[in-house]
């Protein structure tokens, strides 16, 4: 019965609502922001490069970037890409690319909003995200509660089970490790990090994410260079399959455009999280450089690019160049087999280690997202966190032993419900977000370092945290709004 309900919800969410909703919202934001993901792509790299400094209240933008990448780069980049290709053909890769390009604009909007409406918790640390901009920006706490519940279910519980499931599958396939023992080790390692809270998660991510991402990209580059003559044919296969111009993919298996679109968008969103509202939770924790909400939007926009256009494409190249496009619901075994066919036996061991690092960092980053929403529900109290941490670790153990197809399907449902609520909020608040982003661009074009002045946005008068977004004076945003603007 559970599988029947899950399959019905997935067909509704991903077959109808979100396939069009996510693409439509991304296209709308892209047009309203004048293709900012293309015109300001270089600036996003520049912002990230000068974002190593944080403060007592917030993490540095680089730490936040690494934490959000820790959550993004995981099972979706390896097992998810393989599952999409196996289930719907090479055309799914094109739809992953499309949702990533459009999703860059969506990530810009949601991360900017998260910065605008962030608050300080009882420890003086920045907190925020969709639940907060739903409550403060829309005045709809019930909507924030609904989003928080979906996020806690998705990221705190189900997604962590998916990551653990992927790790144990890789370790069993390559090294023959017992899933129960691997699960116990994951519980110990994860528990050690998450009990230290968001700052400890950020410190671990800052160390592991750059190393593991660069190593994986380097291996994929080696594979591509050794098969360079096949690259034009691979691109042709992807585009023909995406639009149904090729009757059947390799092996004589026919795939429809709808299959490719649904699989590509679902797996692409699972990986880059644009529009889902997840990365916005950690984006709010940044002390941005420049001191403007939109600067963190540029950082997160670049994160979507790295996750899908770079890392997911690396996985797709490894698989497509291997020629093994057989349908399977065990994506990690497909990825291991593909890389091993290129580089030999050590390829399997490399993938297993990469999976362990990618998915482990996803577990701890997913927890940090959920922690913020647990605190939102409890009025910024930390009393519920010890019990919640136990639940997270229990789901890690469950995922290590669970049936893989059901775990993936549950992840799709929880992600879909969460994204639906967030997209509604983004569309309702997009007018403000776009004005704030344009304010940043106007200052940038004038040759000045952008600085956020809340007096330019009178509608924020009673909505901002009184201790954030001051201009260096000891004044609250409400008090700043009372002062006249300098001419």
Short mmCIF file of C-alpha atoms in Angstrom, two decimals:
data_model
loop_
_atom_site.label_atom_id
_atom_site.label_comp_id
_atom_site.label_asym_id
_atom_site.label_seq_id
_atom_site.Cartn_x
_atom_site.Cartn_y
_atom_site.Cartn_z
CA UNK A 1 0.00 0.00 0.00
CA UNK A 2 2.86 2.38 0.84
CA UNK A 3 4.44 1.80 -2.57
CA UNK A 4 1.08 2.43 -4.27
CA UNK A 5 0.61 5.76 -2.47
CA UNK A 6 4.18 6.83 -3.16
CA UNK A 7 3.90 5.98 -6.86
CA UNK A 8 0.63 7.92 -7.15
CA UNK A 9 2.10 11.03 -5.52
CA UNK A 10 5.22 10.86 -7.66
CA UNK A 11 3.13 10.59 -10.83
CA UNK A 12 1.10 13.63 -9.76
CA UNK A 13 4.01 15.78 -8.59
CA UNK A 14 6.65 14.91 -11.19
CA UNK A 15 4.40 13.89 -14.07
CA UNK A 16 2.30 17.06 -14.00
CA UNK A 17 2.88 19.76 -11.38
CA UNK A 18 6.59 20.21 -10.88
CA UNK A 19 7.91 19.33 -14.33
CA UNK A 20 6.07 22.39 -15.62
CA UNK A 21 6.17 24.43 -12.42
CA UNK A 22 9.94 24.30 -11.98
CA UNK A 23 10.72 24.98 -15.61
CA UNK A 24 8.11 27.74 -15.73
CA UNK A 25 9.35 29.43 -12.55
CA UNK A 26 12.98 29.18 -13.64
CA UNK A 27 12.14 30.66 -17.04
CA UNK A 28 10.12 33.48 -15.42
CA UNK A 29 12.94 34.39 -13.04
CA UNK A 30 15.48 34.16 -15.86
CA UNK A 31 13.52 36.64 -17.98
CA UNK A 32 12.78 39.00 -15.06
CA UNK A 33 16.47 39.02 -14.11
CA UNK A 34 17.56 39.50 -17.73
CA UNK A 35 19.50 36.21 -17.92
CA UNK A 36 21.57 37.04 -14.87
CA UNK A 37 23.06 33.52 -14.79
CA UNK A 38 24.78 34.34 -18.09
CA UNK A 39 25.49 38.07 -17.82
CA UNK A 40 26.84 37.90 -14.25
CA UNK A 41 28.36 34.43 -14.25
CA UNK A 42 31.88 35.82 -13.95
CA UNK A 43 30.81 38.07 -11.09
CA UNK A 44 29.50 35.09 -9.14
CA UNK A 45 32.99 33.57 -9.26
CA UNK A 46 34.49 36.89 -8.13
CA UNK A 47 32.10 37.10 -5.16
CA UNK A 48 32.97 33.55 -4.12
CA UNK A 49 36.70 34.28 -4.37
CA UNK A 50 36.50 37.14 -1.86
CA UNK A 51 34.17 35.42 0.60
CA UNK A 52 36.50 33.70 3.06
CA UNK A 53 35.75 35.98 6.04
CA UNK A 54 32.79 35.48 8.35
CA UNK A 55 31.83 37.00 11.68
CA UNK A 56 30.65 35.92 15.13
CA UNK A 57 27.04 35.79 13.95
CA UNK A 58 27.53 34.27 10.53
CA UNK A 59 29.59 31.83 8.52
CA UNK A 60 31.72 33.03 5.63
CA UNK A 61 30.12 32.79 2.21
CA UNK A 62 32.78 30.25 1.26
CA UNK A 63 31.83 28.04 4.23
CA UNK A 64 28.18 28.35 3.24
CA UNK A 65 29.05 27.51 -0.37
CA UNK A 66 30.92 24.38 0.76
CA UNK A 67 28.08 23.36 3.10
CA UNK A 68 25.47 23.78 0.37
CA UNK A 69 27.71 21.88 -2.05
CA UNK A 70 28.12 19.14 0.57
CA UNK A 71 24.35 18.69 0.51
CA UNK A 72 24.07 19.02 -3.27
CA UNK A 73 26.94 16.75 -4.25
CA UNK A 74 25.93 13.27 -3.18
CA UNK A 75 23.83 10.38 -4.36
CA UNK A 76 22.07 12.49 -6.99
CA UNK A 77 25.32 13.29 -8.78
CA UNK A 78 26.39 9.67 -9.15
CA UNK A 79 23.62 7.17 -8.51
CA UNK A 80 20.87 9.63 -9.52
CA UNK A 81 22.40 10.43 -12.90
CA UNK A 82 22.85 6.72 -13.61
CA UNK A 83 19.25 5.94 -12.60
CA UNK A 84 17.94 8.71 -14.88
CA UNK A 85 19.97 7.49 -17.87
CA UNK A 86 19.06 3.87 -17.21
CA UNK A 87 15.35 4.61 -16.86
CA UNK A 88 14.84 7.26 -19.52
CA UNK A 89 17.86 7.24 -21.82
CA UNK A 90 20.62 9.75 -22.59
CA UNK A 91 18.06 12.51 -23.22
CA UNK A 92 17.60 12.86 -19.46
CA UNK A 93 21.01 14.55 -19.33
CA UNK A 94 19.78 17.43 -21.51
CA UNK A 95 16.85 18.08 -19.17
CA UNK A 96 19.26 18.05 -16.22
CA UNK A 97 21.25 20.78 -17.97
CA UNK A 98 18.14 22.81 -18.71
CA UNK A 99 16.78 22.68 -15.17
CA UNK A 100 20.23 23.66 -13.88
CA UNK A 101 20.52 26.74 -16.13
CA UNK A 102 17.01 27.88 -15.26
CA UNK A 103 17.53 26.84 -11.65
CA UNK A 104 20.48 29.20 -11.33
CA UNK A 105 18.04 32.13 -11.51
CA UNK A 106 15.72 30.41 -9.04
CA UNK A 107 18.61 29.87 -6.61
CA UNK A 108 19.44 33.57 -6.94
CA UNK A 109 15.91 34.53 -5.89
CA UNK A 110 15.54 32.14 -2.95
CA UNK A 111 18.98 32.80 -1.48
CA UNK A 112 18.49 36.57 -1.70
CA UNK A 113 15.17 36.25 0.12
CA UNK A 114 16.77 34.03 2.76
CA UNK A 115 19.36 36.76 3.43
CA UNK A 116 16.78 39.54 3.59
CA UNK A 117 14.63 37.81 6.19
CA UNK A 118 17.31 36.11 8.29
CA UNK A 119 17.22 36.41 12.09
CA UNK A 120 19.56 35.79 15.01
CA UNK A 121 18.92 32.79 17.22
CA UNK A 122 19.46 32.60 20.99
CA UNK A 123 23.20 32.13 20.45
CA UNK A 124 23.44 35.15 18.16
CA UNK A 125 23.89 33.02 15.04
CA UNK A 126 22.16 33.84 11.76
CA UNK A 127 19.23 31.59 10.86
CA UNK A 128 16.78 31.76 8.00
CA UNK A 129 15.35 30.16 4.92
CA UNK A 130 11.97 29.64 3.25
CA UNK A 131 10.09 29.10 6.52
CA UNK A 132 11.29 32.49 7.71
CA UNK A 133 10.49 34.41 4.53
CA UNK A 134 7.08 32.73 4.41
CA UNK A 135 6.36 33.88 7.97
CA UNK A 136 7.96 37.34 7.85
CA UNK A 137 7.60 38.26 4.18
CA UNK A 138 4.18 36.75 3.47
CA UNK A 139 2.84 36.85 7.03
CA UNK A 140 1.88 33.16 6.71
CA UNK A 141 3.42 31.19 9.56
CA UNK A 142 1.24 28.20 8.70
CA UNK A 143 2.99 28.05 5.33
CA UNK A 144 6.39 28.15 7.03
CA UNK A 145 5.32 25.34 9.35
CA UNK A 146 4.20 23.22 6.40
CA UNK A 147 7.48 23.82 4.57
CA UNK A 148 9.50 23.03 7.70
CA UNK A 149 7.70 19.73 8.19
CA UNK A 150 8.33 18.72 4.57
CA UNK A 151 11.99 19.75 4.78
CA UNK A 152 12.56 17.88 8.03
CA UNK A 153 10.96 14.80 6.49
CA UNK A 154 12.93 15.17 3.25
CA UNK A 155 16.38 16.31 4.34
CA UNK A 156 16.55 15.35 7.96
CA UNK A 157 15.15 11.87 7.43
CA UNK A 158 14.46 10.49 3.93
CA UNK A 159 17.38 12.05 2.02
CA UNK A 160 19.82 10.93 4.68
CA UNK A 161 18.49 7.40 4.28
CA UNK A 162 19.14 7.72 0.52
CA UNK A 163 22.73 8.85 1.10
CA UNK A 164 23.37 6.00 3.57
CA UNK A 165 21.79 3.53 1.15
CA UNK A 166 24.11 4.69 -1.63
CA UNK A 167 27.19 4.39 0.59
CA UNK A 168 26.42 0.85 1.73
CA UNK A 169 25.62 -0.20 -1.83
CA UNK A 170 29.01 1.03 -3.03
CA UNK A 171 30.92 -0.52 -0.14
CA UNK A 172 29.16 -3.84 -0.61
CA UNK A 173 29.70 -3.85 -4.39
CA UNK A 174 33.42 -2.96 -4.28
CA UNK A 175 34.73 -4.21 -0.94
CA UNK A 176 32.05 -6.69 0.16
CA UNK A 177 31.49 -4.80 3.44
CA UNK A 178 28.46 -5.82 5.48
CA UNK A 179 25.82 -3.01 5.19
CA UNK A 180 25.04 -3.24 8.89
CA UNK A 181 28.64 -2.47 9.89
CA UNK A 182 28.92 0.31 7.32
CA UNK A 183 25.68 1.77 8.68
CA UNK A 184 26.99 1.68 12.25
CA UNK A 185 30.19 3.45 11.17
CA UNK A 186 28.13 6.13 9.42
CA UNK A 187 26.06 6.65 12.56
CA UNK A 188 29.21 7.18 14.64
CA UNK A 189 30.88 9.58 12.16
CA UNK A 190 27.68 11.52 11.51
CA UNK A 191 26.85 11.77 15.20
CA UNK A 192 30.30 13.17 15.96
CA UNK A 193 29.80 16.03 13.49
CA UNK A 194 26.13 16.95 13.88
CA UNK A 195 26.34 17.23 17.66
CA UNK A 196 28.65 20.20 17.03
CA UNK A 197 25.92 22.10 15.20
CA UNK A 198 26.08 24.17 12.03
CA UNK A 199 29.57 25.60 12.58
CA UNK A 200 31.12 22.14 12.89
CA UNK A 201 29.27 20.99 9.78
CA UNK A 202 30.64 24.04 7.93
CA UNK A 203 34.23 23.41 9.09
CA UNK A 204 34.15 19.76 7.97
CA UNK A 205 32.53 20.69 4.64
CA UNK A 206 35.08 23.43 4.01
CA UNK A 207 37.84 20.82 4.19
CA UNK A 208 36.28 17.85 2.39
CA UNK A 209 34.17 19.38 -0.39
CA UNK A 210 36.90 21.08 -2.49
CA UNK A 211 39.19 18.04 -2.31
CA UNK A 212 36.60 15.44 -3.25
CA UNK A 213 34.99 17.55 -6.00
CA UNK A 214 38.30 18.34 -7.70
CA UNK A 215 39.44 14.69 -7.52
CA UNK A 216 36.20 13.45 -9.11
CA UNK A 217 36.30 16.08 -11.86
CA UNK A 218 39.94 15.21 -12.62
CA UNK A 219 39.14 11.51 -13.07
CA UNK A 220 36.17 12.33 -15.31
CA UNK A 221 38.41 14.65 -17.35
CA UNK A 222 40.89 11.80 -17.83
CA UNK A 223 38.08 9.58 -19.11
CA UNK A 224 36.87 12.25 -21.53
CA UNK A 225 40.35 12.97 -22.86
CA UNK A 226 41.00 9.27 -23.47
CA UNK A 227 37.74 9.05 -25.48
CA UNK A 228 37.83 12.47 -27.12
CA UNK A 229 36.86 11.20 -30.55
CA UNK A 230 33.52 9.94 -29.17
CA UNK A 231 32.43 13.24 -27.62
CA UNK A 232 30.59 14.65 -30.70
CA UNK A 233 28.60 11.42 -31.04
CA UNK A 234 27.72 11.50 -27.32
CA UNK A 235 26.40 15.07 -27.54
CA UNK A 236 24.40 14.12 -30.62
CA UNK A 237 22.92 11.13 -28.77
CA UNK A 238 21.90 13.30 -25.81
CA UNK A 239 20.11 15.90 -27.92
CA UNK A 240 18.42 13.42 -30.24
CA UNK A 241 17.18 11.35 -27.32
CA UNK A 242 15.96 14.44 -25.44
CA UNK A 243 13.61 15.45 -28.27
CA UNK A 244 12.69 12.02 -29.56
CA UNK A 245 14.63 12.40 -32.79
CA UNK A 246 16.17 8.98 -32.29
CA UNK A 247 13.80 6.05 -32.35
CA UNK A 248 15.75 3.92 -29.93
CA UNK A 249 18.78 4.38 -27.72
CA UNK A 250 21.68 1.95 -27.37
CA UNK A 251 20.57 -1.61 -26.94
CA UNK A 252 17.37 -1.11 -28.93
CA UNK A 253 15.44 0.35 -25.97
CA UNK A 254 13.01 3.10 -26.95
CA UNK A 255 12.52 6.09 -24.66
CA UNK A 256 9.87 8.83 -24.87
CA UNK A 257 10.46 12.56 -24.54
CA UNK A 258 8.19 12.58 -21.49
CA UNK A 259 10.30 9.89 -19.83
CA UNK A 260 13.51 11.81 -20.44
CA UNK A 261 12.00 15.10 -19.28
CA UNK A 262 10.51 13.68 -16.08
CA UNK A 263 13.62 11.71 -15.12
CA UNK A 264 16.04 14.51 -15.99
CA UNK A 265 14.17 17.23 -14.11
CA UNK A 266 13.51 15.04 -11.06
CA UNK A 267 17.11 13.86 -10.79
CA UNK A 268 18.45 17.30 -11.68
CA UNK A 269 16.46 18.96 -8.92
CA UNK A 270 17.36 16.20 -6.49
CA UNK A 271 20.99 17.01 -7.19
CA UNK A 272 21.15 20.83 -7.46
CA UNK A 273 18.14 21.60 -5.20
CA UNK A 274 17.28 24.83 -7.08
CA UNK A 275 13.76 25.92 -6.17
CA UNK A 276 13.47 23.30 -3.47
CA UNK A 277 14.26 25.81 -0.72
CA UNK A 278 16.90 23.65 0.92
CA UNK A 279 20.13 25.52 0.17
CA UNK A 280 18.42 28.77 1.19
CA UNK A 281 18.50 27.57 4.80
CA UNK A 282 22.27 27.64 4.94
CA UNK A 283 22.49 30.68 2.63
CA UNK A 284 20.81 32.67 5.39
CA UNK A 285 23.62 31.74 7.78
CA UNK A 286 26.23 33.68 5.80
CA UNK A 287 27.79 36.99 6.66
CA UNK A 288 27.93 38.06 2.99
CA UNK A 289 30.66 39.92 1.16
CA UNK A 290 29.70 42.46 -0.17
CA UNK A 291 27.26 43.23 2.64
CA UNK A 292 24.12 42.85 0.55
CA UNK A 293 21.53 40.02 0.38
CA UNK A 294 22.07 39.52 -3.35
CA UNK A 295 25.76 38.67 -2.93
CA UNK A 296 24.83 35.33 -1.37
CA UNK A 297 22.44 34.78 -4.27
CA UNK A 298 25.40 34.94 -6.66
CA UNK A 299 27.29 32.38 -4.57
CA UNK A 300 24.39 29.92 -4.59
CA UNK A 301 23.79 30.50 -8.30
CA UNK A 302 27.34 29.34 -8.97
CA UNK A 303 26.76 26.32 -6.72
CA UNK A 304 23.95 25.08 -8.98
CA UNK A 305 26.27 25.37 -11.98
CA UNK A 306 29.08 23.39 -10.34
CA UNK A 307 26.74 20.70 -9.08
CA UNK A 308 24.88 19.88 -12.28
CA UNK A 309 26.70 21.36 -15.26
CA UNK A 310 30.09 20.21 -13.97
CA UNK A 311 29.76 17.23 -11.60
CA UNK A 312 26.57 15.59 -12.94
CA UNK A 313 27.92 15.99 -16.47
CA UNK A 314 31.14 14.30 -15.36
CA UNK A 315 29.13 11.26 -14.22
CA UNK A 316 27.05 11.28 -17.39
CA UNK A 317 30.21 11.35 -19.52
CA UNK A 318 31.68 8.36 -17.67
CA UNK A 319 28.47 6.36 -18.18
CA UNK A 320 27.69 7.35 -21.78
CA UNK A 321 31.27 6.81 -22.95
CA UNK A 322 31.16 3.28 -21.49
CA UNK A 323 28.28 2.39 -23.82
CA UNK A 324 26.36 0.56 -21.06
CA UNK A 325 22.95 2.26 -20.96
CA UNK A 326 20.98 -0.69 -19.64
CA UNK A 327 17.96 0.12 -17.49
CA UNK A 328 18.59 -0.32 -13.78
CA UNK A 329 17.36 1.03 -10.47
CA UNK A 330 20.79 0.52 -8.90
CA UNK A 331 22.59 3.61 -10.10
CA UNK A 332 25.72 3.23 -8.06
CA UNK A 333 26.50 -0.22 -9.48
CA UNK A 334 26.01 1.23 -12.96
CA UNK A 335 28.43 4.11 -12.23
CA UNK A 336 31.04 1.78 -10.73
CA UNK A 337 30.81 -0.55 -13.72
CA UNK A 338 31.13 2.36 -16.15
CA UNK A 339 34.25 3.85 -14.56
CA UNK A 340 35.86 0.42 -14.14
CA UNK A 341 35.40 -0.19 -17.86
CA UNK A 342 37.48 2.94 -18.54
CA UNK A 343 40.28 2.76 -15.98
CA UNK A 344 40.30 -0.80 -14.67
CA UNK A 345 39.68 -2.26 -11.24
CA UNK A 346 40.82 0.79 -9.30
CA UNK A 347 37.86 2.69 -10.76
CA UNK A 348 35.46 0.80 -8.52
CA UNK A 349 37.49 1.58 -5.42
CA UNK A 350 37.73 5.25 -6.40
CA UNK A 351 33.96 5.51 -6.87
CA UNK A 352 33.33 3.78 -3.54
CA UNK A 353 35.57 6.25 -1.70
CA UNK A 354 34.10 9.21 -3.60
CA UNK A 355 30.59 8.02 -2.80
CA UNK A 356 31.47 7.69 0.87
CA UNK A 357 32.82 11.25 1.05
CA UNK A 358 30.12 12.82 -1.14
CA UNK A 359 27.26 11.14 0.67
CA UNK A 360 28.72 11.52 4.15
CA UNK A 361 29.06 15.29 3.69
CA UNK A 362 25.51 15.32 2.31
CA UNK A 363 24.24 13.66 5.49
CA UNK A 364 25.79 16.25 7.79
CA UNK A 365 24.77 19.19 5.56
CA UNK A 366 21.22 17.86 5.22
CA UNK A 367 21.07 17.73 8.99
CA UNK A 368 22.09 21.40 9.23
CA UNK A 369 19.18 22.35 6.92
CA UNK A 370 16.75 20.41 9.07
CA UNK A 371 18.18 21.83 12.31
CA UNK A 372 17.23 25.36 11.26
CA UNK A 373 13.65 24.27 10.59
CA UNK A 374 13.37 22.36 13.86
CA UNK A 375 14.36 25.60 15.57
CA UNK A 376 11.80 27.54 13.52
CA UNK A 377 9.04 25.21 14.71
CA UNK A 378 10.20 25.44 18.33
CA UNK A 379 10.56 29.22 18.41
CA UNK A 380 14.39 29.16 18.16
CA UNK A 381 14.67 26.83 21.13
CA UNK A 382 17.31 24.08 21.00
CA UNK A 383 15.54 21.75 23.42
CA UNK A 384 14.22 19.50 20.65
CA UNK A 385 17.59 19.07 18.91
CA UNK A 386 18.95 16.08 20.91
CA UNK A 387 15.85 14.00 20.14
CA UNK A 388 15.89 15.09 16.51
CA UNK A 389 19.55 14.10 16.17
CA UNK A 390 18.68 10.62 17.37
CA UNK A 391 15.94 10.39 14.75
CA UNK A 392 18.39 11.47 12.03
CA UNK A 393 20.92 8.82 13.04
CA UNK A 394 18.16 6.19 13.16
CA UNK A 395 17.21 7.06 9.57
CA UNK A 396 20.85 6.77 8.52
CA UNK A 397 20.87 3.24 9.91
CA UNK A 398 17.51 2.46 8.27
CA UNK A 399 18.77 3.71 4.90
CA UNK A 400 21.84 1.52 5.13
CA UNK A 401 19.62 -1.57 5.22
CA UNK A 402 16.50 -0.51 3.23
CA UNK A 403 15.09 -1.44 -0.17
CA UNK A 404 16.69 1.04 -2.56
CA UNK A 405 13.82 1.70 -4.98
CA UNK A 406 11.37 2.59 -2.19
CA UNK A 407 13.91 4.93 -0.58
CA UNK A 408 14.42 6.82 -3.85
CA UNK A 409 10.65 7.06 -4.41
CA UNK A 410 10.07 8.41 -0.89
CA UNK A 411 12.79 10.99 -1.51
CA UNK A 412 11.03 12.15 -4.68
CA UNK A 413 7.69 12.58 -2.89
CA UNK A 414 9.06 14.53 0.07
CA UNK A 415 11.17 16.70 -2.24
CA UNK A 416 8.21 17.38 -4.50
CA UNK A 417 5.92 18.50 -1.68
CA UNK A 418 8.61 20.75 -0.28
CA UNK A 419 9.40 22.31 -3.66
CA UNK A 420 5.70 22.96 -4.36
CA UNK A 421 5.28 25.07 -1.21
CA UNK A 422 8.54 26.94 -1.81
CA UNK A 423 7.82 27.81 -5.44
CA UNK A 424 4.50 29.40 -4.45
CA UNK A 425 6.32 31.57 -1.89
CA UNK A 426 9.07 32.49 -4.36
CA UNK A 427 6.56 33.66 -6.95
CA UNK A 428 4.69 35.76 -4.38
CA UNK A 429 7.89 37.40 -3.08
CA UNK A 430 9.77 37.58 -6.36
CA UNK A 431 8.95 41.26 -6.92
CA UNK A 432 10.85 42.29 -3.81
CA UNK A 433 13.73 39.90 -4.49
CA UNK A 434 14.16 41.22 -8.03
CA UNK A 435 14.20 44.84 -6.81
CA UNK A 436 16.87 43.97 -4.22
CA UNK A 437 18.97 42.19 -6.86
CA UNK A 438 18.58 45.13 -9.25
CA UNK A 439 19.68 47.46 -6.44
CA UNK A 440 22.87 45.40 -6.16
CA UNK A 441 23.45 45.54 -9.91
CA UNK A 442 22.86 49.30 -10.05
CA UNK A 443 25.50 49.88 -7.36
CA UNK A 444 27.85 47.49 -9.14
CA UNK A 445 27.37 49.28 -12.47
CA UNK A 446 28.03 52.62 -10.74
CA UNK A 447 31.45 51.31 -9.69
CA UNK A 448 30.71 51.09 -5.98
CA UNK A 449 30.80 48.12 -3.62
CA UNK A 450 27.14 47.15 -3.09
CA UNK A 451 25.76 47.82 0.39
CA UNK A 452 22.21 47.03 1.47
CA UNK A 453 20.17 50.01 2.65
CA UNK A 454 16.75 48.92 3.98
CA UNK A 455 15.39 52.46 3.65
CA UNK A 456 15.08 51.85 -0.10
CA UNK A 457 12.45 49.19 0.63
CA UNK A 458 9.74 50.67 2.89
CA UNK A 459 7.66 47.48 2.79
CA UNK A 460 10.34 45.85 4.96
CA UNK A 461 9.59 48.29 7.79
CA UNK A 462 8.26 45.76 10.30
CA UNK A 463 9.66 42.61 8.75
CA UNK A 464 13.42 42.70 9.31
CA UNK A 465 15.31 41.50 12.37
CA UNK A 466 16.18 44.56 14.45
CA UNK A 467 19.85 43.61 14.81
CA UNK A 468 20.63 42.87 11.14
CA UNK A 469 21.26 45.01 8.05
CA UNK A 470 22.44 48.14 9.88
CA UNK A 471 24.83 50.47 8.09
CA UNK A 472 27.50 50.41 10.78
CA UNK A 473 25.51 52.51 13.26
CA UNK A 474 23.69 50.98 16.19
CA UNK A 475 20.28 51.37 14.57
CA UNK A 476 17.64 48.80 13.76
CA UNK A 477 16.33 48.48 10.19
CA UNK A 478 13.05 50.06 11.36
CA UNK A 479 14.97 53.06 12.72
CA UNK A 480 16.98 53.31 9.51
CA UNK A 481 13.78 53.38 7.50
CA UNK A 482 12.65 56.43 9.47
CA UNK A 483 15.69 58.42 8.34
CA UNK A 484 15.68 60.21 4.97
CA UNK A 485 17.82 58.82 2.19
CA UNK A 486 21.01 60.69 1.32
CA UNK A 487 20.56 62.39 -2.03
#
